[in-house]
Amino acid sequence: MPKKLCRCGKPAVIFRKYEGSYLCKQHFLQSVERKVKKNIRVHNLVKPGDKIGIAVSGGKDSMTCLYLMHRIIGPRRDIQMVVISIDEGIKGYREKSINRVKELCKKLKIRHYVYSFRKELGKSLDQKVKEVKKSKKYDLEVSCTLCGVARRYLLNKKSRELKLTKLCTGHNLDDESQAVLMNYIRGDLYRASRMGPEPVVYDKKFIGRIKPLRIIPEKEVALYSILSGLNYYGKKCPHRCGLRLEVRDFVNSLEEKHSGIKFSILETFDRILPSLRSQMEKEIGELYYCKKCGEPSSKEICKTCELWR
Ligand code: SF4
Ligand code: ZN
């Protein structure tokens, strides 16, 4: 079978089914960078004077996000960038991935902050999961909930302490389309209303989030990171479980048959987002500050204090 060629005549490294195009290495890398740049520009993700924290775990998405932000925003003198990693305390896994972040930060000369669950919340995720499973208080698929709630809490709190104006994460198109469906399935419209292409802030204590890779499919982020020689950590977290994996398989099987469906899930969601937000603003009314920790919360005690303290 003849090799598929890019429009420039070089051998293709990828076929974008949703666009019907073959791309060589150079044109693929350029195209991803162009899309990310356009996303940043169209949605005004960065502004002069911003101090941006990039949340990096060491996996392919966050490492690519850091690398691209450094290429695109790094040369700007009016914007500062730092990197934040959260060490959840997952033995044999997280320490290795954080080492990869350290290496890249050193290479790019970016300041790197690491905060751990053990120090900030009193115990590691491993300890907490063990405790919860023993108590049989929650179902066994609780690890990602415990982890996600505490990570979001710490990222927000630490970003505020570091006086960051924005927090940047490496969520890709697959993550975002899955999150749209998961929030819908769980009925979590409040969380859904905080998604979207631009940062949304319901309270002065919340640091707005930006996701420059939101329109790049996961497969392309992976290929970009490999072709750029990023030394990311590729192992999967040992605690990974739950609904997200089922939703991911479901969305992937739809995409196989109906190319472009991930884009369509996200674009449809973005169109209904303004109405959802105004509805949520009315329903939520005022936010509370958690009675235990003082962080913003939709209830008197925030989810992190409820689950962790
Ligand atoms: Fe945390 Fe779950 Fe991610 Fe593991 S897979 S790091 S437990 S959210
Ligand atoms: Zn709290």
Coordinates of N, CA and C in Angstrom, one line a residue, residues 34-149:
R34 N -0.6 26.3 16.2 CA -1.5 27.3 15.7 C -2.9 27.3 16.4
K35 N -3.4 26.0 16.5 CA -4.7 25.9 17.2 C -4.7 26.4 18.6
V36 N -3.6 26.1 19.3 CA -3.5 26.5 20.7 C -3.4 28.0 20.8
K37 N -2.6 28.6 19.9 CA -2.4 30.0 19.9 C -3.7 30.7 19.7
K38 N -4.5 30.2 18.7 CA -5.8 30.8 18.3 C -6.7 30.7 19.5
N39 N -6.7 29.5 20.2 CA -7.6 29.4 21.3 C -7.3 30.4 22.4
I40 N -6.0 30.7 22.6 CA -5.6 31.6 23.6 C -6.0 33.1 23.2
R41 N -5.8 33.4 21.9 CA -6.2 34.7 21.4 C -7.7 34.9 21.4
V42 N -8.4 34.0 20.8 CA -9.9 34.2 20.6 C -10.6 34.3 21.9
H43 N -10.1 33.5 22.9 CA -10.8 33.6 24.2 C -10.1 34.4 25.2
N44 N -9.1 35.2 24.8 CA -8.4 36.1 25.7 C -7.9 35.4 27.0
L45 N -7.3 34.3 26.8 CA -6.9 33.5 28.0 C -5.8 34.2 28.8
V46 N -5.0 35.0 28.2 CA -4.0 35.7 28.9 C -4.1 37.2 28.7
K47 N -3.7 38.0 29.7 CA -3.7 39.4 29.6 C -2.5 40.0 30.1
P48 N -2.1 41.2 29.7 CA -0.9 41.8 30.2 C -1.0 41.9 31.8
G49 N 0.1 41.6 32.5 CA 0.1 41.7 33.9 C -0.3 40.4 34.6
D50 N -0.7 39.4 33.8 CA -1.1 38.1 34.4 C 0.1 37.4 35.0
K51 N -0.2 36.7 36.1 CA 0.8 35.8 36.7 C 0.1 34.4 36.7
I52 N 0.6 33.6 35.8 CA -0.1 32.3 35.6 C 0.6 31.1 36.2
G53 N -0.2 30.3 36.9 CA 0.3 29.1 37.5 C -0.1 27.9 36.6
I54 N 0.9 27.1 36.1 CA 0.6 26.0 35.3 C 0.6 24.7 36.2
A55 N -0.5 24.0 36.2 CA -0.6 22.8 37.1 C 0.0 21.7 36.3
V56 N 1.1 21.1 36.7 CA 1.7 20.1 36.0 C 2.0 18.8 36.8
S57 N 1.5 17.7 36.4 CA 1.6 16.4 37.1 C 2.8 15.6 36.6
G58 N 3.2 15.8 35.4 CA 4.3 15.0 34.8 C 3.8 14.1 33.7
G59 N 2.4 14.0 33.5 CA 1.8 13.2 32.5 C 1.9 14.0 31.1
K60 N 1.5 13.3 30.1 CA 1.7 14.0 28.7 C 0.9 15.3 28.5
D61 N -0.3 15.3 29.1 CA -1.1 16.5 28.9 C -0.5 17.8 29.5
S62 N -0.2 17.6 30.8 CA 0.3 18.8 31.5 C 1.7 19.2 31.1
M63 N 2.5 18.2 30.7 CA 3.8 18.5 30.2 C 3.8 19.2 28.9
T64 N 2.8 18.8 28.0 CA 2.7 19.4 26.7 C 2.1 20.9 26.9
C65 N 1.2 21.0 27.9 CA 0.7 22.3 28.2 C 1.8 23.3 28.6
L66 N 2.6 22.8 29.5 CA 3.7 23.6 30.0 C 4.6 24.0 28.9
Y67 N 5.0 23.0 28.1 CA 5.9 23.2 27.0 C 5.4 24.3 25.9
L68 N 4.1 24.1 25.6 CA 3.4 25.0 24.7 C 3.3 26.4 25.2
M69 N 2.9 26.5 26.5 CA 2.7 27.8 27.1 C 4.1 28.5 27.1
H70 N 5.1 27.8 27.4 CA 6.5 28.3 27.4 C 6.8 28.9 26.0
R71 N 6.5 28.1 25.0 CA 6.8 28.5 23.6 C 6.0 29.7 23.2
I72 N 4.7 29.7 23.6 CA 3.8 30.8 23.1 C 3.9 32.0 24.0
I73 N 3.8 31.8 25.3 CA 3.7 33.0 26.2 C 5.1 33.3 26.8
G74 N 6.0 32.3 26.9 CA 7.3 32.5 27.5 C 8.0 33.8 27.1
P75 N 8.0 34.1 25.7 CA 8.7 35.3 25.3 C 8.1 36.7 25.8
R76 N 6.9 36.6 26.2 CA 6.2 37.9 26.6 C 6.7 38.4 28.0
R77 N 7.2 39.6 28.0 CA 7.8 40.2 29.2 C 6.7 40.6 30.2
D78 N 5.5 40.8 29.7 CA 4.4 41.3 30.6 C 3.6 40.2 31.3
I79 N 4.0 39.0 31.1 CA 3.3 37.9 31.8 C 4.3 37.0 32.5
Q80 N 4.0 36.6 33.7 CA 4.9 35.7 34.5 C 4.3 34.3 34.5
M81 N 5.1 33.3 34.6 CA 4.6 32.0 34.7 C 5.3 31.2 35.8
V82 N 4.6 30.4 36.5 CA 5.2 29.5 37.5 C 4.5 28.1 37.3
V83 N 5.1 27.1 37.9 CA 4.5 25.7 37.8 C 4.2 25.2 39.2
I84 N 3.0 24.6 39.3 CA 2.6 24.0 40.5 C 2.3 22.5 40.3
S85 N 2.9 21.7 41.2 CA 2.6 20.3 41.2 C 1.9 19.9 42.6
I86 N 1.0 19.0 42.5 CA 0.4 18.5 43.7 C 0.8 17.0 43.9
D87 N 1.4 16.8 45.1 CA 1.8 15.4 45.4 C 0.8 14.8 46.3
E88 N -0.1 14.0 45.7 CA -1.2 13.4 46.4 C -0.8 12.3 47.4
G89 N 0.5 11.8 47.2 CA 0.9 10.7 48.1 C 0.5 9.4 47.5
I90 N 0.9 9.1 46.3 CA 0.5 7.8 45.6 C 1.9 7.1 45.4
K91 N 2.1 6.1 46.3 CA 3.4 5.5 46.3 C 3.8 4.8 45.0
G92 N 5.1 5.0 44.6 CA 5.6 4.4 43.4 C 5.1 5.0 42.1
Y93 N 4.4 6.1 42.3 CA 3.8 6.7 41.1 C 4.1 8.2 41.0
R94 N 3.5 9.0 42.0 CA 3.6 10.4 41.9 C 5.0 11.0 42.0
E95 N 5.8 10.4 42.9 CA 7.2 10.9 43.1 C 8.0 10.9 41.7
K96 N 7.7 9.8 41.0 CA 8.4 9.6 39.7 C 7.9 10.7 38.7
S97 N 6.6 10.9 38.7 CA 6.1 11.9 37.7 C 6.5 13.3 38.0
I98 N 6.6 13.6 39.3 CA 7.0 14.9 39.7 C 8.5 15.2 39.4
N99 N 9.3 14.1 39.4 CA 10.7 14.3 39.0 C 10.8 14.7 37.5
R100 N 9.8 14.2 36.7 CA 9.8 14.6 35.3 C 9.5 16.1 35.1
V101 N 8.6 16.6 36.0 CA 8.2 18.0 36.0 C 9.4 18.9 36.4
K102 N 10.1 18.4 37.4 CA 11.3 19.1 37.9 C 12.3 19.3 36.8
E103 N 12.6 18.2 36.0 CA 13.5 18.2 34.9 C 13.1 19.2 33.9
L104 N 11.8 19.2 33.5 CA 11.4 20.2 32.5 C 11.5 21.6 32.9
C105 N 11.1 21.8 34.2 CA 11.1 23.2 34.7 C 12.6 23.7 34.8
K106 N 13.5 22.8 35.1 CA 14.9 23.2 35.1 C 15.3 23.6 33.7
K107 N 15.0 22.8 32.8 CA 15.3 23.1 31.4 C 14.7 24.4 30.9
L108 N 13.5 24.6 31.3 CA 12.8 25.8 30.8 C 13.0 27.1 31.7
K109 N 13.7 26.8 32.8 CA 14.0 27.9 33.8 C 12.7 28.5 34.3
I110 N 11.8 27.6 34.7 CA 10.6 28.1 35.3 C 10.5 27.7 36.8
R111 N 10.0 28.5 37.6 CA 10.0 28.2 39.1 C 8.9 27.1 39.3
H112 N 9.3 26.2 40.2 CA 8.4 25.0 40.4 C 8.0 24.9 41.9
Y113 N 6.7 24.9 42.2 CA 6.2 24.7 43.6 C 5.6 23.4 43.7
V114 N 5.9 22.6 44.8 CA 5.2 21.3 45.0 C 4.5 21.4 46.4
Y115 N 3.2 21.0 46.4 CA 2.5 20.9 47.6 C 1.9 19.5 47.8
S116 N 2.0 19.0 49.1 CA 1.6 17.6 49.2 C 0.3 17.5 50.1
F117 N -0.5 16.5 49.8 CA -1.7 16.2 50.6 C -1.2 15.9 52.1
R118 N -0.1 15.2 52.2 CA 0.3 14.8 53.6 C 0.6 16.1 54.4
K119 N 1.3 17.1 53.8 CA 1.6 18.2 54.6 C 0.4 19.2 54.8
E120 N -0.4 19.3 53.7 CA -1.5 20.3 53.8 C -2.8 19.7 54.4
L121 N -3.0 18.4 54.2 CA -4.3 17.8 54.7 C -4.1 16.8 55.8
G122 N -2.8 16.5 56.1 CA -2.5 15.6 57.2 C -2.3 14.1 56.8
K123 N -2.7 13.7 55.6 CA -2.4 12.4 55.2 C -2.3 12.3 53.7
S124 N -1.7 11.2 53.3 CA -1.5 11.0 51.8 C -2.8 10.3 51.3
L125 N -3.0 10.4 49.9 CA -4.1 9.7 49.3 C -4.2 8.3 49.6
D126 N -3.0 7.6 49.5 CA -2.9 6.2 49.8 C -3.5 5.9 51.2
Q127 N -3.1 6.7 52.2 CA -3.6 6.5 53.6 C -5.1 6.7 53.7
K128 N -5.5 7.8 53.0 CA -6.9 8.1 53.1 C -7.8 7.0 52.5
V129 N -7.4 6.6 51.3 CA -8.2 5.5 50.6 C -8.3 4.3 51.4
K130 N -7.2 3.9 52.0 CA -7.1 2.7 52.9 C -8.1 2.8 54.0
E131 N -8.1 4.0 54.7 CA -9.0 4.3 55.8 C -10.4 4.3 55.4
V132 N -10.7 4.9 54.2 CA -12.1 4.9 53.8 C -12.6 3.5 53.4
K133 N -11.8 2.8 52.8 CA -12.2 1.4 52.4 C -12.4 0.5 53.6
K134 N -11.6 0.7 54.6 CA -11.8 0.0 55.9 C -13.1 0.3 56.6
S135 N -13.4 1.6 56.6 CA -14.6 2.1 57.3 C -15.9 1.8 56.5
K136 N -15.7 1.4 55.2 CA -16.9 1.1 54.3 C -17.9 2.2 54.3
K137 N -17.5 3.4 54.6 CA -18.4 4.5 54.6 C -18.8 4.9 53.2
Y138 N -17.9 4.9 52.3 CA -18.2 5.2 50.9 C -18.0 4.0 50.0
D139 N -18.5 4.0 48.8 CA -18.3 2.9 48.0 C -16.8 2.8 47.6
L140 N -16.4 1.7 47.0 CA -15.0 1.5 46.8 C -14.4 2.3 45.7
E141 N -15.2 2.9 44.9 CA -14.7 3.7 43.8 C -14.5 5.2 44.1
V142 N -14.2 5.4 45.4 CA -14.2 6.8 45.9 C -12.8 7.5 45.7
S143 N -11.8 6.7 45.3 CA -10.4 7.3 45.3 C -10.3 8.6 44.5
C144 N -10.9 8.6 43.2 CA -10.8 9.8 42.4 C -11.6 11.0 42.9
T145 N -12.7 10.7 43.6 CA -13.4 11.8 44.2 C -12.6 12.4 45.3
L146 N -12.1 11.6 46.2 CA -11.2 12.1 47.3 C -10.1 12.9 46.8
C147 N -9.5 12.4 45.7 CA -8.3 13.0 45.1 C -8.6 14.3 44.4
G148 N -9.6 14.2 43.6 CA -10.0 15.4 42.7 C -10.5 16.6 43.6
V149 N -11.3 16.3 44.6 CA -11.8 17.3 45.5 C -10.6 18.1 46.2

